[in-house]
XYZ file of C-alpha atoms in Angstrom:
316
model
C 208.834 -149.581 31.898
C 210.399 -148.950 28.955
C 213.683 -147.583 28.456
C 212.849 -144.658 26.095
C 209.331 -143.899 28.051
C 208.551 -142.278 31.418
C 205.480 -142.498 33.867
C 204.404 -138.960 34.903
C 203.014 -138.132 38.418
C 199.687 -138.794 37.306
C 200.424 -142.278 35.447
C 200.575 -141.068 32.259
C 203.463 -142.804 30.057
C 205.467 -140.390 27.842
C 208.190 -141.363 25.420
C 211.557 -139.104 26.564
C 212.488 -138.216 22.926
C 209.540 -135.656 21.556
C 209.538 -133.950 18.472
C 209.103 -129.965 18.685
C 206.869 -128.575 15.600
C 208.092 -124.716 15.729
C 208.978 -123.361 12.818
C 209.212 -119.282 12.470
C 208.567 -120.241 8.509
C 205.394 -121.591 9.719
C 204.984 -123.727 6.567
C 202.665 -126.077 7.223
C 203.496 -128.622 4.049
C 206.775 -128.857 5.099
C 205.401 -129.382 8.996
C 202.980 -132.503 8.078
C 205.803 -134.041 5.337
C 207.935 -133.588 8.559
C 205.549 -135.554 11.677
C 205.068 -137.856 8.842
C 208.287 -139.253 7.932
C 209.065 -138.747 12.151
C 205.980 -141.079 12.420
C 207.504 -143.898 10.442
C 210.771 -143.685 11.810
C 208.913 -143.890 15.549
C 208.648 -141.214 17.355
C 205.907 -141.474 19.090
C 205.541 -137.596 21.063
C 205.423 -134.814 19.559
C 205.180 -131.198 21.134
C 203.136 -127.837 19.809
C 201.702 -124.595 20.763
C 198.998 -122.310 20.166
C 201.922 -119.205 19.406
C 203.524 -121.885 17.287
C 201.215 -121.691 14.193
C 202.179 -125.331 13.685
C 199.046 -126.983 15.557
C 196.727 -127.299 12.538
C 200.016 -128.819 10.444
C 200.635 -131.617 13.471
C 197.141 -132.503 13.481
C 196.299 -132.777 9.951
C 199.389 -134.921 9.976
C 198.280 -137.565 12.741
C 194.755 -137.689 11.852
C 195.987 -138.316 8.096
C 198.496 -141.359 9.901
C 195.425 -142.778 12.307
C 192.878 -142.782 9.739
C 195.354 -144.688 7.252
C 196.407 -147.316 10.196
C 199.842 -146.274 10.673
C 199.279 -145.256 14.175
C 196.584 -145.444 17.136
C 195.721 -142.423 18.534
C 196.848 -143.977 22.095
C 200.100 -144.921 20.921
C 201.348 -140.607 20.288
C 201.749 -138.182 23.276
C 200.290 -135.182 21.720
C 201.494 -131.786 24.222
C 200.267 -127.944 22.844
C 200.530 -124.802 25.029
C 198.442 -121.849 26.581
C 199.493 -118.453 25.663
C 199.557 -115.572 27.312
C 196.585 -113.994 26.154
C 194.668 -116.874 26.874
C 195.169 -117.140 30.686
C 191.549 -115.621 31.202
C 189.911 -118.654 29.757
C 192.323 -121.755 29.317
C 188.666 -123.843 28.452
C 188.029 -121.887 25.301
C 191.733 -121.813 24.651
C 192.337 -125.263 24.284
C 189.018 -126.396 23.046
C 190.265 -124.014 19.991
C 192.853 -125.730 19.991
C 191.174 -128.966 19.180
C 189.251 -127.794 16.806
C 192.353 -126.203 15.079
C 193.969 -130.147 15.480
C 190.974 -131.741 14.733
C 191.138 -134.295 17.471
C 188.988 -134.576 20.797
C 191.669 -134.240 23.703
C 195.537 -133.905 23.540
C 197.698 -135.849 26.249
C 199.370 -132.745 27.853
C 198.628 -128.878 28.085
C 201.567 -126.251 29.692
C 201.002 -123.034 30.656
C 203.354 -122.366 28.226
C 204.974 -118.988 30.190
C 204.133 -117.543 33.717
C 203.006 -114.626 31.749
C 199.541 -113.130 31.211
C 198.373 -110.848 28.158
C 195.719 -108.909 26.810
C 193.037 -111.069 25.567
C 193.517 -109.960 22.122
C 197.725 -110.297 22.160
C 198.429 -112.338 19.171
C 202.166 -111.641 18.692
C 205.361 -113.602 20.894
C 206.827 -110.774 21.616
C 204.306 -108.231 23.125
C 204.165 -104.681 23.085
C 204.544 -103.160 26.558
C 200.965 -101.936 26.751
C 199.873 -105.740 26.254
C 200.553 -107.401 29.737
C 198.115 -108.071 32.567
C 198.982 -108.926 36.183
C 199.847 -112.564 36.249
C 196.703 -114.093 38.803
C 198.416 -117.933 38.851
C 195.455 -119.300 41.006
C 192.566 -118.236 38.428
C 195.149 -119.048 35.294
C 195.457 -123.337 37.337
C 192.033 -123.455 38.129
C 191.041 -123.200 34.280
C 194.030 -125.529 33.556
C 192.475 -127.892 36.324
C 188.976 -127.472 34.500
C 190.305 -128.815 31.490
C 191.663 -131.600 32.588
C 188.091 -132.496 34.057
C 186.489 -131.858 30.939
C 188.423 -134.520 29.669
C 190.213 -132.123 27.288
C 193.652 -132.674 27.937
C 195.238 -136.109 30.177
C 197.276 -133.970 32.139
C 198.291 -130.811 32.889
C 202.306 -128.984 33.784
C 203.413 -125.868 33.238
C 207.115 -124.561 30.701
C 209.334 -121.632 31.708
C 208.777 -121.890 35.547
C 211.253 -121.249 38.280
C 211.342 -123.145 41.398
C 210.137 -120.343 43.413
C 207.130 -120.182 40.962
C 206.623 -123.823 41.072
C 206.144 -123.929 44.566
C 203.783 -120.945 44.432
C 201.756 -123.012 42.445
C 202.258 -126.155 44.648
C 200.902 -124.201 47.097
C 196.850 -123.872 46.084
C 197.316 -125.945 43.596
C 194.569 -129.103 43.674
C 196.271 -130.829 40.605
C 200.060 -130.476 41.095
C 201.906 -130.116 37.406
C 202.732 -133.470 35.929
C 205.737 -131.278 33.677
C 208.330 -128.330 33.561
C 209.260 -127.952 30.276
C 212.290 -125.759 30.316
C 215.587 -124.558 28.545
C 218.065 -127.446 29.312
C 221.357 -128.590 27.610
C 224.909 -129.248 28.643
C 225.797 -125.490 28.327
C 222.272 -124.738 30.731
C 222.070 -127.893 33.036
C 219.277 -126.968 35.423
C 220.702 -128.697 38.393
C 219.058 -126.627 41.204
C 215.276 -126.675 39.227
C 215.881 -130.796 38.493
C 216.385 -131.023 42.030
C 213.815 -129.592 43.240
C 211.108 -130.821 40.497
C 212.518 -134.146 41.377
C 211.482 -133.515 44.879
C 208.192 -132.539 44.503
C 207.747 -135.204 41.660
C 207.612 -132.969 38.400
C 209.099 -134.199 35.211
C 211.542 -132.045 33.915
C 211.133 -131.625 30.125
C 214.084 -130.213 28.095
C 213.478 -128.114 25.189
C 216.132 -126.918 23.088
C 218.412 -129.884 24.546
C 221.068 -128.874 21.664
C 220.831 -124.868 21.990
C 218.266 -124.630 19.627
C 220.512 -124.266 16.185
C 218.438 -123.241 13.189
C 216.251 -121.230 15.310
C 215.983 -117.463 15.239
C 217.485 -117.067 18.820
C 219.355 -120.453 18.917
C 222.601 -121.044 18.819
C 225.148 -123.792 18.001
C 227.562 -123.180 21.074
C 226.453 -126.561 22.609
C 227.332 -128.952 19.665
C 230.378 -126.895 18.695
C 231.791 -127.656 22.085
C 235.313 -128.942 22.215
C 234.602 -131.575 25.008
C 231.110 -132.394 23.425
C 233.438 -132.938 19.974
C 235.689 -135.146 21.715
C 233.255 -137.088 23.167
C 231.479 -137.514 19.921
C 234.302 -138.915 18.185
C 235.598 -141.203 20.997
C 232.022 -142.864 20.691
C 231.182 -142.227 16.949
C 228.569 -140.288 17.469
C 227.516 -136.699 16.514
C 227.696 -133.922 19.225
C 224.025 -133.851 19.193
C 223.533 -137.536 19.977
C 226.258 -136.332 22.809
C 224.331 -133.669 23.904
C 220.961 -135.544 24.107
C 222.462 -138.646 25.837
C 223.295 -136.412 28.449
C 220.081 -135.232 29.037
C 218.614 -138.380 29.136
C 221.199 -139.532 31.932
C 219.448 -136.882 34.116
C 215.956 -138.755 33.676
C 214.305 -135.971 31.621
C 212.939 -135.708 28.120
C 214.266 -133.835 25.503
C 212.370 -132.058 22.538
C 214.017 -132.099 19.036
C 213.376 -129.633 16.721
C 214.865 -130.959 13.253
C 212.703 -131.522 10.000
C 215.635 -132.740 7.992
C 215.293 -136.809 7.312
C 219.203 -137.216 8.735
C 219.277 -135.621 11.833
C 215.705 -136.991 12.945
C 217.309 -140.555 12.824
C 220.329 -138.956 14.611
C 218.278 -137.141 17.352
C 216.385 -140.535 17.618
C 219.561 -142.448 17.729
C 220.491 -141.205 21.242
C 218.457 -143.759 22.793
C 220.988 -146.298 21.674
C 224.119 -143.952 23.527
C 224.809 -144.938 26.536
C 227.639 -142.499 28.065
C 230.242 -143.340 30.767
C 229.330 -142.278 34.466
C 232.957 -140.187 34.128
C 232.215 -138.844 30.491
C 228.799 -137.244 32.445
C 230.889 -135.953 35.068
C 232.835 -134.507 32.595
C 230.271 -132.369 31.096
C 228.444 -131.784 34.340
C 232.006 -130.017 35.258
C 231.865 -127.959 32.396
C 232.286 -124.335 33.467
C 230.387 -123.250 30.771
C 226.662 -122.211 31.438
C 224.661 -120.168 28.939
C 221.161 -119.762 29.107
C 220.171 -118.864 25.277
C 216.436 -118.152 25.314
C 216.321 -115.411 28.012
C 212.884 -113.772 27.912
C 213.864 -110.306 27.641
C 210.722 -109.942 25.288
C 208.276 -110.358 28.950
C 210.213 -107.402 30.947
C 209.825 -104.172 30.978
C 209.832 -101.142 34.093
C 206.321 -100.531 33.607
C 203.149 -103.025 32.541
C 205.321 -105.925 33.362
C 205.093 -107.875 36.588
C 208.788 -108.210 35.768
C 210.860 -105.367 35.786
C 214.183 -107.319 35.880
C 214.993 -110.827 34.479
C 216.149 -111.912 37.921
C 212.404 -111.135 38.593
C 211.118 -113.301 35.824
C 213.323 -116.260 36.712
C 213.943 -115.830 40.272
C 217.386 -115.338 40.602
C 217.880 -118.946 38.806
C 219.923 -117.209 35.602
C-alpha cells in the first residue's frame, strides 16, 4: 500500500489527500479550470455534493480528462453527498446525480448530514417548517440499495457522532466505509477517531485547515503561533503543518483551494514528515474550536434537535 492511499473497510483504495469542489460562487468555469489543473498536478480524489452546485462542473471536468487520455476513470475516487431532502429516496437522488456528472457510478456516497428535509428543501440552511423526523434505518437501507445497484462502490456517512454511528452500526447490513467530519489541529476528534478506529470507519477530515476562504471558515488554525513555528523550523507553510498532522492520525484530508500555488502546497504535505514530539506538541494544544457548528439544523420546534449538544451528542 501506498503511502498517500488507504484501503477502506470494504477494500476500496482511496488516496488521503482529496480535493473539495465547494464553492458558494458556484462558478462552474472556474470549478472545471480548477479539477483540471488538480488533475495534472495528481490528485487523484476529489470530493462533491448534491447542495454543492459543483457536481455538474467536476464531472464535465473528468469526463473532458478521460475522454482526452489524461486519466482512467479507475485511477480518480469520485465521493458526492445525499441531502437532506433526499433521505426519502437516496436511489433517485444519486442516480440524479449521475446524470448531473455524466458518469455511470461514483466511488463513494455520504449521507452527507444526519438530517432529514422536506422533499422539496433546496436551500443549506432550511427554514424551520422544512425538517422531517430523521428515520436512519429507511434513510441506510436506500444508501444500501445503491450500493447494490452498482451506483456508488461504497457507502459512509459525514457529520456523525459516535453515538449516531453506533445507532447505525446497530441495523445496519453494510457498516459505513467513511466519517467525513470537521477535523484540524484546533478540532482534533480524538474521542470520534477512536472509536471509528474501533469499529473500522475511516475518518475523513474536511476543512483540515479551518476552512479559510469559506463563508463560515476561518484562518485561526494556520495563524497559530505553534503551527507558525513549526512551519518555519521545517520550511513549510502552516497549512502543509496543519495537513501533515492530520495525516499522522491515519485519516484523509479534503482541500478546498482553486488557486495553482496552494494546490501544489496542500499536495506537498505528503512529502512532510513531522517529529513524533512536534505531534505531541500540537496534540497538547489547549486550543479546540469547532468552526462549522450546525446551528442552521436546530431549532425548539420541527427539529429533532432542539440543542446542539443534541445534534452532536455531547461531542462539542
Amino acid at each position: 500500500m501506498r503511502g498517500d492511499q488507504v484501503r477502506l473497510n470494504n477494500g476500496l483504495i482511496m488516496p488521503v489527500i482529496g480535493m473539495g469542489t465547494y464553492t458558494f460562487k458556484n462558478d462552474r468555469k472556474s470549478t472545471e479550470q480548477a479539477v483540471q489543473l488538480a488533475l495534472k498536478m495528481g490528485y487523484r480524489h476529489f470530493d462533491t455534493a448534491r447542495i454543492y452546485g459543483s457536481e455538474a462542473a467536476l464531472g464535465g471536468a473528468l469526463n473532458e480528462a478521460i475522454a482526452n487520455g489524461i486519466v482512467e476513470r479507475e485511477e480518480v475516487f469520485v465521493t458526492s453527498k445525499l441531502w437532506g431532502s433526499h433521505h426519502h429516496d437516496p436511489v433517485s437522488a444519486l442516480q440524479k446525480t449521475l446524470m448531473i456528472m455524466g458518469m455511470e457510478y461514483i466511488d463513494m456516497y455520504l449521507v452527507h448530514w444526519p438530517v432529514r428535509l422536506k422533499a422539496w428543501v433546496c436551500d443549506p440552511i432550511p427554514k424551520e417548517d422544512e425538517f422531517e423526523p430523521l428515520c436512519l434505518d429507511v434513510t441506510w437501507s436506500g444508501m444500501e440499495k445503491c450500493l447494490e445497484m452498482g451506483l456508488c462502490r461504497g457507502i459512509g456517512v459525514s457529520n456523525f457522532s459516535c453515538k449516531k454511528l453506533q445507532n447505525l452500526l446497530d441495523f445496519a447490513f453494510v457498516p459505513p466505509a467513511i466519517n467525513q467530519v470537521e477535523m484540524h489541529p484546533m478540532w482534533k476528534q480524538k474521542k470520534l477517531r477512536d472509536f471509528c478506529r474501533d469499529q473500522n470507519i475511516h475518518v475523513s477530515a474536511y476543512s483540515p485547515l479551518g476552512g479559510p476562504g469559506n463563508l463560515w471558515g476561518s484562518t485561526v488554525v494556520i495563524e497559530d503561533p505553534l503551527i507558525k513555528s513549526l512551519a518555519l523550523k521545517h520550511r513549510a507553510t502552516p497549512a502543509q503543518i496543519a495537513l501533515s498532522w492530520g495525516l499522522s492520525k491515519d485519516v484523509s484530508v479534503i482541500v478546498k483551494s482553486f488557486n495553482q500555488e496552494r494546490m501544489r502546497e496542500n499536495k506537498g504535505a505528503l512529502d512532510l514528515k513531522l517529529e513524533d514530539e512536534e505531534i505531541l506538541e500540537i496534540d497538547s494544544m489547549f486550543k479546540e474550536m469547532k468552526i462549522l457548528r450546525g446551528e442552521v439544523f436546530v431549532n425548539q420546534s420541527t427539529s429533532p434537535y432542539k440543542t446542539l449538544q443534541d445534534l452532536w451528542d455531547y461531542e462539542i
